[in-house]
C-alpha cells in the first residue's frame, strides 16, 4: 500500500491490542442483530398504529432510562470492576432481546408493552455503554483513541446499514419474530469477548466509595469546571435534537415515496443511509489521528451535518414532483450527514477520553451516553410532533437550519472550544498491549 493511501484509510494500530481486537470482532457479529431490533421496534409500532407520533414515543420511553441509568451507570463504573459491569449488563441486553422475541412470537400488538420493553433495554444499554467507553483508555495509548473510536463507529454503522436493509426486506416476508431472535443470539458474541477481558478496577485510590446521587453530582461538578468538555456535549445536543429525522423515516417511506406501511426497500434505504455515510467516513478516517485542532473539526463536522439535513428535508418536500430523483438526493444528503457525524463523534469521544481523569471517567462517559443517545430520542419526539403539524419534509429541513444556527451561536459563545487542541494526559496506562 502506498504511503498516501495508507494515510487516507483507517488507522488499524488499535487492533494489535488483543483485548480491543476481541471486543471489536465480537461487535461485528453483534451489531447487525442489534440493528435488526432498532429497526423492528419502530416498524412494528408503525404497523400496529399507523402513527409517527407513536413511533416518536420511543424517544420518550428510551430517554428516561438513558438519563437515570446512564448517569448512575457511570458512577458504578467509577467504583466496581468495569469487566463485571459489562458482563452483567450484556446479560441484561440478552434477556430483553429474548422478551422482544417472545412478545412477537405470541402475536403481540400491544404498543405499550413494546415501549416498556424498549425502556428496559435502554436501561441496560445506558449502564453498558459508558462503562465500555471508559475501558478504552485502559487498553490503548491516548494517540490511538481517535483511531479506535473510528474503528468502533465504523463497525457499528456498517451493522446499521446491513440491519435496516435486511430488516426492511425481510420483515414483510417473515415478520418481526425472527428479527428479535437473531439479536438475542448474536449478543452472545459480545458476552464472550467481555468475559475474556482482564480485570479492570478503577485505578485511583480516591475513587468514590459508594455509587449514588452524591457521586453523580460530583461528576457534574467536575464537568462544570471543564468548559471545553461541557461544550462538546452542548454542540452534540444541538446536532441531534434539531437534526436527527429518523422518527420520520416510516412516514417518509410510506407517504412521500409510496412504500408499504410495514417496511420495504425505501424504508430500509432511509434507515441505512446515515450509517452508510458513517462507514465511508470511517473507512477513510486515516486523517483523524493527525488532527490536533479537534474543536474546529467538531464545529465543521456539525455544520456539514446540519446543511445535509436541510438538503434532505427539501428533497422530501419535493418528492411528489420527481419521486426517483428526489429519493436519490435525499439518500445522498443522509450519507453526507452520516460521514460528518462520524467525524464529529470520533473527535468528541477522544476529547472526553483523553482530557478526563480515570476516577471520574465513568461518570463523564455516563453523561456522554445520555447526550449521544438521549439527543436523538428527544429528536424522535420533537420531529414526530412537528411532522404532524408542518409535514415531514419541512420538519427535517427546519431542524437542519436550527442545527446550523445553534452551532454558530455556540462557537461564538465559547471560543475556547473552537481553539481546543489535542491534549496528552500525564498518566495513560494500558492494561494489555
Short mmCIF file of C-alpha atoms in Angstrom, two decimals:
data_model
loop_
_atom_site.label_atom_id
_atom_site.label_comp_id
_atom_site.label_asym_id
_atom_site.label_seq_id
_atom_site.Cartn_x
_atom_site.Cartn_y
_atom_site.Cartn_z
CA UNK A 1 0.00 0.00 0.00
CA UNK A 2 1.39 3.42 -0.95
CA UNK A 3 2.13 5.91 1.86
CA UNK A 4 -0.55 8.29 0.57
CA UNK A 5 -3.22 5.59 0.54
CA UNK A 6 -2.13 4.32 3.96
CA UNK A 7 -2.54 7.85 5.32
CA UNK A 8 -6.09 8.01 3.95
CA UNK A 9 -7.59 4.70 5.06
CA UNK A 10 -8.46 3.80 8.64
CA UNK A 11 -5.67 3.53 11.22
CA UNK A 12 -5.71 -0.11 12.39
CA UNK A 13 -2.99 0.07 15.05
CA UNK A 14 -5.52 -0.41 17.90
CA UNK A 15 -6.30 -3.90 16.55
CA UNK A 16 -2.82 -5.02 17.61
CA UNK A 17 -4.16 -4.95 21.17
CA UNK A 18 -5.73 -8.39 21.86
CA UNK A 19 -8.43 -7.20 24.25
CA UNK A 20 -9.57 -4.42 21.94
CA UNK A 21 -9.41 -6.77 18.95
CA UNK A 22 -11.68 -9.33 20.66
CA UNK A 23 -14.23 -6.65 21.53
CA UNK A 24 -14.09 -5.25 18.01
CA UNK A 25 -14.57 -8.62 16.28
CA UNK A 26 -17.44 -9.51 18.62
CA UNK A 27 -19.03 -6.18 17.80
CA UNK A 28 -19.03 -7.10 14.11
CA UNK A 29 -21.18 -10.13 14.93
CA UNK A 30 -23.45 -8.42 17.43
CA UNK A 31 -24.17 -5.12 15.76
CA UNK A 32 -26.23 -6.48 12.86
CA UNK A 33 -28.60 -8.25 15.25
CA UNK A 34 -28.86 -5.16 17.41
CA UNK A 35 -29.78 -3.05 14.40
CA UNK A 36 -32.49 -5.54 13.43
CA UNK A 37 -34.17 -4.72 16.74
CA UNK A 38 -33.56 -0.99 16.29
CA UNK A 39 -35.49 -1.15 13.02
CA UNK A 40 -38.07 -3.73 14.08
CA UNK A 41 -39.37 -1.81 17.11
CA UNK A 42 -40.45 1.37 15.26
CA UNK A 43 -41.60 -0.69 12.27
CA UNK A 44 -43.79 -2.86 14.49
CA UNK A 45 -45.20 0.20 16.26
CA UNK A 46 -45.98 1.95 12.97
CA UNK A 47 -47.51 -1.21 11.51
CA UNK A 48 -49.78 -1.51 14.56
CA UNK A 49 -50.75 2.18 14.84
CA UNK A 50 -50.01 3.92 11.52
CA UNK A 51 -48.81 6.92 13.52
CA UNK A 52 -45.42 8.69 13.55
CA UNK A 53 -46.43 10.18 16.90
CA UNK A 54 -46.46 6.69 18.46
CA UNK A 55 -43.12 5.95 16.80
CA UNK A 56 -41.83 9.18 18.32
CA UNK A 57 -42.80 7.90 21.78
CA UNK A 58 -39.86 5.50 21.55
CA UNK A 59 -37.79 8.63 22.15
CA UNK A 60 -39.56 9.38 25.42
CA UNK A 61 -39.52 5.79 26.65
CA UNK A 62 -35.86 5.49 25.74
CA UNK A 63 -34.81 8.87 27.13
CA UNK A 64 -35.88 8.45 30.76
CA UNK A 65 -33.93 5.23 31.44
CA UNK A 66 -30.98 6.61 29.47
CA UNK A 67 -30.80 9.64 31.74
CA UNK A 68 -31.33 7.78 35.02
CA UNK A 69 -29.25 4.69 34.35
CA UNK A 70 -26.69 6.43 32.14
CA UNK A 71 -25.70 8.73 34.99
CA UNK A 72 -25.93 6.04 37.65
CA UNK A 73 -24.11 3.55 35.43
CA UNK A 74 -21.24 6.00 35.06
CA UNK A 75 -20.99 6.18 38.85
CA UNK A 76 -20.97 2.37 39.04
CA UNK A 77 -18.10 2.30 36.54
CA UNK A 78 -16.07 4.55 38.85
CA UNK A 79 -16.41 2.10 41.76
CA UNK A 80 -16.71 -1.51 40.58
CA UNK A 81 -14.60 -3.59 38.24
CA UNK A 82 -15.65 -2.50 34.77
CA UNK A 83 -15.43 -6.00 33.31
CA UNK A 84 -18.02 -7.21 35.83
CA UNK A 85 -20.38 -4.37 34.96
CA UNK A 86 -20.05 -5.13 31.25
CA UNK A 87 -20.81 -8.81 31.90
CA UNK A 88 -23.96 -8.12 33.91
CA UNK A 89 -25.35 -5.53 31.51
CA UNK A 90 -24.65 -7.69 28.46
CA UNK A 91 -26.67 -10.47 30.09
CA UNK A 92 -29.45 -7.93 30.65
CA UNK A 93 -29.43 -6.94 26.99
CA UNK A 94 -29.69 -10.60 26.01
CA UNK A 95 -32.68 -11.01 28.35
CA UNK A 96 -34.60 -8.05 26.93
CA UNK A 97 -33.97 -9.21 23.37
CA UNK A 98 -35.45 -12.58 24.30
CA UNK A 99 -38.53 -10.81 25.69
CA UNK A 100 -38.95 -8.88 22.43
CA UNK A 101 -38.82 -12.22 20.64
CA UNK A 102 -41.41 -13.81 22.93
CA UNK A 103 -43.94 -10.99 22.53
CA UNK A 104 -43.62 -11.10 18.76
CA UNK A 105 -43.87 -14.90 18.72
CA UNK A 106 -47.07 -14.62 20.75
CA UNK A 107 -48.53 -12.28 18.11
CA UNK A 108 -48.33 -9.24 20.35
CA UNK A 109 -49.80 -5.95 19.12
CA UNK A 110 -49.68 -4.02 22.40
CA UNK A 111 -47.73 -0.83 21.67
CA UNK A 112 -47.33 -0.05 25.37
CA UNK A 113 -45.72 -3.43 26.05
CA UNK A 114 -43.25 -2.77 23.23
CA UNK A 115 -42.45 0.66 24.62
CA UNK A 116 -41.90 -0.70 28.13
CA UNK A 117 -39.59 -3.46 26.88
CA UNK A 118 -37.71 -0.83 24.91
CA UNK A 119 -37.30 1.23 28.10
CA UNK A 120 -35.85 -1.74 29.99
CA UNK A 121 -33.45 -2.49 27.15
CA UNK A 122 -32.28 1.13 27.13
CA UNK A 123 -31.62 0.96 30.88
CA UNK A 124 -29.14 -1.88 30.40
CA UNK A 125 -27.65 -0.11 27.39
CA UNK A 126 -27.25 3.07 29.42
CA UNK A 127 -25.07 1.31 32.01
CA UNK A 128 -23.17 -0.77 29.45
CA UNK A 129 -22.04 1.93 27.05
CA UNK A 130 -20.33 4.43 29.40
CA UNK A 131 -18.51 1.52 31.04
CA UNK A 132 -17.37 0.22 27.66
CA UNK A 133 -16.08 3.65 26.65
CA UNK A 134 -14.31 4.14 29.99
CA UNK A 135 -12.41 0.89 29.37
CA UNK A 136 -10.67 2.03 26.17
CA UNK A 137 -8.11 4.40 27.75
CA UNK A 138 -7.03 1.47 29.94
CA UNK A 139 -6.40 -0.72 26.90
CA UNK A 140 -4.86 1.75 24.44
CA UNK A 141 -2.42 4.69 24.44
CA UNK A 142 -4.05 8.13 24.01
CA UNK A 143 -2.74 8.73 20.48
CA UNK A 144 -4.65 5.63 19.29
CA UNK A 145 -8.01 6.59 20.80
CA UNK A 146 -9.31 8.58 17.78
CA UNK A 147 -8.47 5.61 15.55
CA UNK A 148 -10.06 3.13 17.98
CA UNK A 149 -13.24 5.20 18.22
CA UNK A 150 -13.37 5.45 14.42
CA UNK A 151 -12.96 1.67 14.11
CA UNK A 152 -15.74 1.07 16.63
CA UNK A 153 -18.07 3.52 14.93
CA UNK A 154 -17.33 2.06 11.51
CA UNK A 155 -18.40 -1.39 12.68
CA UNK A 156 -21.50 -0.04 14.42
CA UNK A 157 -22.54 1.93 11.38
CA UNK A 158 -21.80 -0.95 8.99
CA UNK A 159 -24.22 -3.02 11.05
CA UNK A 160 -26.64 -0.12 10.92
CA UNK A 161 -26.55 -0.43 7.13
CA UNK A 162 -26.94 -4.20 6.95
CA UNK A 163 -29.53 -4.31 9.74
CA UNK A 164 -32.08 -1.94 8.14
CA UNK A 165 -31.56 -3.42 4.69
CA UNK A 166 -32.13 -6.95 5.96
CA UNK A 167 -34.99 -5.92 8.23
CA UNK A 168 -36.71 -3.76 5.63
CA UNK A 169 -36.65 -6.60 3.13
CA UNK A 170 -37.41 -9.50 5.47
CA UNK A 171 -39.99 -8.01 7.87
CA UNK A 172 -42.81 -8.15 5.26
CA UNK A 173 -41.76 -11.74 4.45
CA UNK A 174 -41.01 -13.45 7.78
CA UNK A 175 -42.29 -10.95 10.36
CA UNK A 176 -40.76 -9.41 13.46
CA UNK A 177 -40.17 -12.62 15.43
CA UNK A 178 -37.02 -13.65 13.60
CA UNK A 179 -35.57 -10.14 13.83
CA UNK A 180 -35.63 -10.23 17.63
CA UNK A 181 -34.39 -13.83 17.81
CA UNK A 182 -31.30 -13.06 15.72
CA UNK A 183 -30.48 -10.15 18.01
CA UNK A 184 -30.75 -12.42 21.06
CA UNK A 185 -28.34 -14.99 19.59
CA UNK A 186 -25.70 -12.59 18.29
CA UNK A 187 -25.33 -10.85 21.67
CA UNK A 188 -23.56 -13.94 22.99
CA UNK A 189 -20.51 -12.97 20.89
CA UNK A 190 -20.12 -9.78 22.89
CA UNK A 191 -20.65 -11.65 26.13
CA UNK A 192 -17.71 -13.93 25.29
CA UNK A 193 -15.42 -11.00 24.45
CA UNK A 194 -16.34 -9.18 27.67
CA UNK A 195 -15.70 -12.22 29.86
CA UNK A 196 -12.25 -12.55 28.24
CA UNK A 197 -11.22 -9.02 29.27
CA UNK A 198 -8.60 -8.61 32.01
CA UNK A 199 -9.79 -7.29 35.41
CA UNK A 200 -10.46 -3.54 35.14
CA UNK A 201 -10.74 -1.97 38.61
CA UNK A 202 -10.66 1.81 38.97
CA UNK A 203 -7.05 3.00 39.26
CA UNK A 204 -7.40 5.96 41.62
CA UNK A 205 -7.17 5.44 45.36
CA UNK A 206 -9.68 8.25 45.95
CA UNK A 207 -12.40 6.84 43.70
CA UNK A 208 -15.94 7.22 45.03
CA UNK A 209 -16.72 4.65 47.72
CA UNK A 210 -20.48 4.45 47.10
CA UNK A 211 -22.15 4.95 43.72
CA UNK A 212 -25.12 7.21 44.37
CA UNK A 213 -26.60 10.65 43.88
CA UNK A 214 -23.63 12.36 45.51
CA UNK A 215 -21.22 10.60 43.14
CA UNK A 216 -23.30 11.72 40.16
CA UNK A 217 -23.34 15.30 41.48
CA UNK A 218 -19.57 15.20 41.93
CA UNK A 219 -19.26 14.17 38.29
CA UNK A 220 -21.36 17.14 37.19
CA UNK A 221 -19.28 19.41 39.43
CA UNK A 222 -16.14 18.18 37.70
CA UNK A 223 -17.76 18.71 34.30
CA UNK A 224 -18.81 22.24 35.26
CA UNK A 225 -15.15 23.13 35.70
CA UNK A 226 -14.29 21.83 32.21
CA UNK A 227 -15.91 24.24 29.72
CA UNK A 228 -14.44 22.52 26.66
CA UNK A 229 -15.86 19.13 27.66
CA UNK A 230 -19.17 20.75 28.56
CA UNK A 231 -19.40 22.37 25.14
CA UNK A 232 -18.68 19.06 23.44
CA UNK A 233 -21.97 17.86 24.93
CA UNK A 234 -23.84 21.05 24.04
CA UNK A 235 -22.94 21.04 20.34
CA UNK A 236 -23.86 17.36 20.04
CA UNK A 237 -27.25 18.06 21.60
CA UNK A 238 -27.77 20.84 19.07
CA UNK A 239 -26.89 18.49 16.22
CA UNK A 240 -29.03 15.58 17.36
CA UNK A 241 -32.09 17.23 18.95
CA UNK A 242 -32.70 19.53 15.99
CA UNK A 243 -31.16 17.48 13.20
CA UNK A 244 -31.93 13.76 13.60
CA UNK A 245 -35.02 12.92 11.48
CA UNK A 246 -35.15 9.13 11.96
CA UNK A 247 -38.64 9.12 13.55
CA UNK A 248 -39.90 10.45 10.22
CA UNK A 249 -38.48 7.61 8.12
CA UNK A 250 -41.53 5.29 8.31
CA UNK A 251 -43.85 8.12 7.26
CA UNK A 252 -41.50 9.43 4.57
CA UNK A 253 -41.05 5.97 3.08
CA UNK A 254 -44.81 5.33 3.07
CA UNK A 255 -46.26 8.74 2.21
CA UNK A 256 -43.58 10.57 0.22
CA UNK A 257 -42.19 7.58 -1.68
CA UNK A 258 -45.19 5.19 -1.73
CA UNK A 259 -43.59 2.31 0.22
CA UNK A 260 -45.62 -0.25 2.22
CA UNK A 261 -46.61 0.80 5.73
CA UNK A 262 -44.81 -2.14 7.39
CA UNK A 263 -41.37 -1.66 5.81
CA UNK A 264 -40.00 -2.12 2.31
CA UNK A 265 -36.87 -1.14 0.41
CA UNK A 266 -37.27 2.66 0.68
CA UNK A 267 -37.78 2.34 4.41
CA UNK A 268 -34.61 0.25 4.62
CA UNK A 269 -32.59 2.66 2.47
CA UNK A 270 -33.58 5.66 4.60
CA UNK A 271 -32.51 3.90 7.79
CA UNK A 272 -29.28 2.70 6.17
CA UNK A 273 -28.16 5.95 4.53
CA UNK A 274 -26.75 7.75 7.59
CA UNK A 275 -24.83 4.65 8.73
CA UNK A 276 -23.57 4.21 5.15
CA UNK A 277 -22.10 7.69 5.27
CA UNK A 278 -20.54 6.93 8.63
CA UNK A 279 -18.93 3.76 7.25
CA UNK A 280 -17.50 5.65 4.29
CA UNK A 281 -16.19 8.26 6.68
CA UNK A 282 -14.75 5.54 8.91
CA UNK A 283 -13.01 3.69 6.10
CA UNK A 284 -11.41 6.98 5.03
CA UNK A 285 -10.64 8.07 8.60
CA UNK A 286 -6.86 7.82 8.50
CA UNK A 287 -6.72 11.61 8.80
CA UNK A 288 -8.43 11.79 12.22
CA UNK A 289 -5.33 10.64 14.08
CA UNK A 290 -3.39 13.56 12.63
CA UNK A 291 -5.84 16.32 13.55
CA UNK A 292 -4.84 18.32 16.62
CA UNK A 293 -7.35 21.18 16.21
CA UNK A 294 -10.20 18.96 17.39
CA UNK A 295 -12.52 21.78 18.45
CA UNK A 296 -12.60 23.29 14.96
CA UNK A 297 -13.02 19.83 13.45
CA UNK A 298 -16.11 19.19 15.60
CA UNK A 299 -17.71 22.54 14.66
CA UNK A 300 -17.04 22.00 10.95
CA UNK A 301 -18.45 18.46 11.07
CA UNK A 302 -21.68 19.55 12.77
CA UNK A 303 -22.21 22.39 10.29
CA UNK A 304 -21.94 19.89 7.43
CA UNK A 305 -24.44 17.63 9.24
CA UNK A 306 -26.94 20.49 9.61
CA UNK A 307 -26.68 21.55 5.97
CA UNK A 308 -27.14 17.94 4.87
CA UNK A 309 -30.36 17.69 6.89
CA UNK A 310 -31.64 20.87 5.23
CA UNK A 311 -31.00 19.26 1.84
CA UNK A 312 -32.70 16.05 2.97
CA UNK A 313 -35.84 17.88 4.09
CA UNK A 314 -36.05 19.89 0.86
CA UNK A 315 -35.73 16.72 -1.23
CA UNK A 316 -38.52 15.04 0.75
CA UNK A 317 -40.72 18.11 0.31
CA UNK A 318 -40.26 17.94 -3.47
CA UNK A 319 -40.80 14.16 -3.71
CA UNK A 320 -44.26 14.50 -5.23
CA UNK A 321 -42.79 16.31 -8.26
CA UNK A 322 -39.97 13.87 -9.06
CA UNK A 323 -40.00 10.87 -6.69
CA UNK A 324 -37.00 8.94 -8.04
CA UNK A 325 -34.53 11.88 -8.33
CA UNK A 326 -35.63 13.32 -5.00
CA UNK A 327 -35.16 9.94 -3.32
CA UNK A 328 -31.59 9.79 -4.63
CA UNK A 329 -30.89 13.34 -3.42
CA UNK A 330 -32.47 12.61 -0.02
CA UNK A 331 -30.33 9.49 0.41
CA UNK A 332 -27.19 11.37 -0.67
CA UNK A 333 -27.85 14.07 1.92
CA UNK A 334 -28.21 11.43 4.62
CA UNK A 335 -24.95 9.78 3.51
CA UNK A 336 -23.10 13.11 3.70
CA UNK A 337 -24.61 13.76 7.11
CA UNK A 338 -23.54 10.32 8.33
CA UNK A 339 -19.91 10.89 7.31
CA UNK A 340 -19.89 14.26 9.08
CA UNK A 341 -21.45 12.79 12.22
CA UNK A 342 -18.83 10.01 12.33
CA UNK A 343 -16.02 12.56 12.30
CA UNK A 344 -17.69 14.67 14.97
CA UNK A 345 -18.30 11.67 17.23
CA UNK A 346 -14.72 10.36 16.85
CA UNK A 347 -13.25 13.69 17.92
CA UNK A 348 -15.71 14.32 20.76
CA UNK A 349 -15.23 10.83 22.19
CA UNK A 350 -11.45 11.15 22.06
CA UNK A 351 -11.58 14.58 23.70
CA UNK A 352 -13.56 13.15 26.57
CA UNK A 353 -11.37 10.06 26.98
CA UNK A 354 -8.04 11.90 26.97
CA UNK A 355 -8.97 15.00 28.97
CA UNK A 356 -10.73 13.23 31.86
CA UNK A 357 -9.16 11.67 34.97
CA UNK A 358 -9.71 7.90 35.34
CA UNK A 359 -11.56 8.25 38.66
CA UNK A 360 -14.35 10.30 37.04
CA UNK A 361 -14.16 8.84 33.54
CA UNK A 362 -17.11 6.51 34.07
CA UNK A 363 -19.39 9.30 35.27
CA UNK A 364 -18.49 11.58 32.38
CA UNK A 365 -18.96 8.72 29.94
CA UNK A 366 -22.38 8.32 31.56
CA UNK A 367 -23.17 11.94 30.77
CA UNK A 368 -21.80 11.35 27.27
CA UNK A 369 -24.09 8.40 26.58
CA UNK A 370 -27.08 10.35 27.93
CA UNK A 371 -26.28 13.13 25.46
CA UNK A 372 -25.35 10.95 22.48
CA UNK A 373 -28.23 8.51 22.83
CA UNK A 374 -30.68 10.85 24.53
CA UNK A 375 -30.44 13.65 21.97
CA UNK A 376 -31.85 11.56 19.11
CA UNK A 377 -34.65 10.35 21.37
CA UNK A 378 -35.67 13.92 22.11
CA UNK A 379 -35.48 14.45 18.37
CA UNK A 380 -37.85 11.49 17.85
CA UNK A 381 -40.50 13.19 19.98
CA UNK A 382 -39.92 16.67 18.51
CA UNK A 383 -39.81 15.56 14.88
CA UNK A 384 -42.84 13.31 15.29
CA UNK A 385 -44.86 16.20 16.74
CA UNK A 386 -43.56 18.72 14.19
CA UNK A 387 -44.32 16.44 11.25
CA UNK A 388 -47.94 16.19 12.38
CA UNK A 389 -48.20 19.99 12.06
CA UNK A 390 -45.99 21.02 9.14
CA UNK A 391 -45.17 17.78 7.32
CA UNK A 392 -42.14 15.51 7.40
CA UNK A 393 -40.06 17.39 4.82
CA UNK A 394 -40.49 20.79 6.50
CA UNK A 395 -39.76 19.30 9.91
CA UNK A 396 -36.48 17.79 8.69
CA UNK A 397 -35.34 20.91 6.79
CA UNK A 398 -36.27 23.26 9.62
CA UNK A 399 -34.32 21.11 12.05
CA UNK A 400 -31.22 21.37 9.85
CA UNK A 401 -31.49 25.17 9.81
CA UNK A 402 -31.65 25.19 13.60
CA UNK A 403 -28.54 22.98 13.77
CA UNK A 404 -26.52 25.47 11.72
CA UNK A 405 -27.76 28.48 13.67
CA UNK A 406 -27.26 26.83 17.06
CA UNK A 407 -23.75 25.63 16.22
CA UNK A 408 -22.63 29.06 15.06
CA UNK A 409 -24.01 30.65 18.23
CA UNK A 410 -22.26 28.05 20.41
CA UNK A 411 -18.94 28.57 18.63
CA UNK A 412 -19.14 32.33 19.10
CA UNK A 413 -20.20 31.99 22.75
CA UNK A 414 -17.34 29.67 23.79
CA UNK A 415 -14.29 30.35 21.58
CA UNK A 416 -12.10 28.21 23.86
CA UNK A 417 -13.90 25.15 22.49
CA UNK A 418 -13.14 26.18 18.91
CA UNK A 419 -9.47 26.63 19.85
CA UNK A 420 -9.21 23.27 21.64
CA UNK A 421 -6.30 21.10 20.54
CA UNK A 422 -5.37 17.50 21.40
CA UNK A 423 -4.05 17.06 24.95
CA UNK A 424 -1.98 14.14 26.13
CA UNK A 425 -2.68 13.14 29.75
CA UNK A 426 0.17 12.72 32.18
CA UNK A 427 -0.91 9.17 33.08
CA UNK A 428 -2.32 6.92 30.41
CA UNK A 429 -1.75 3.27 31.21
CA UNK A 430 -2.60 0.32 29.01
CA UNK A 431 -3.76 -2.83 30.74
CA UNK A 432 -2.73 -5.08 27.85
CA UNK A 433 -0.60 -4.29 24.79
#
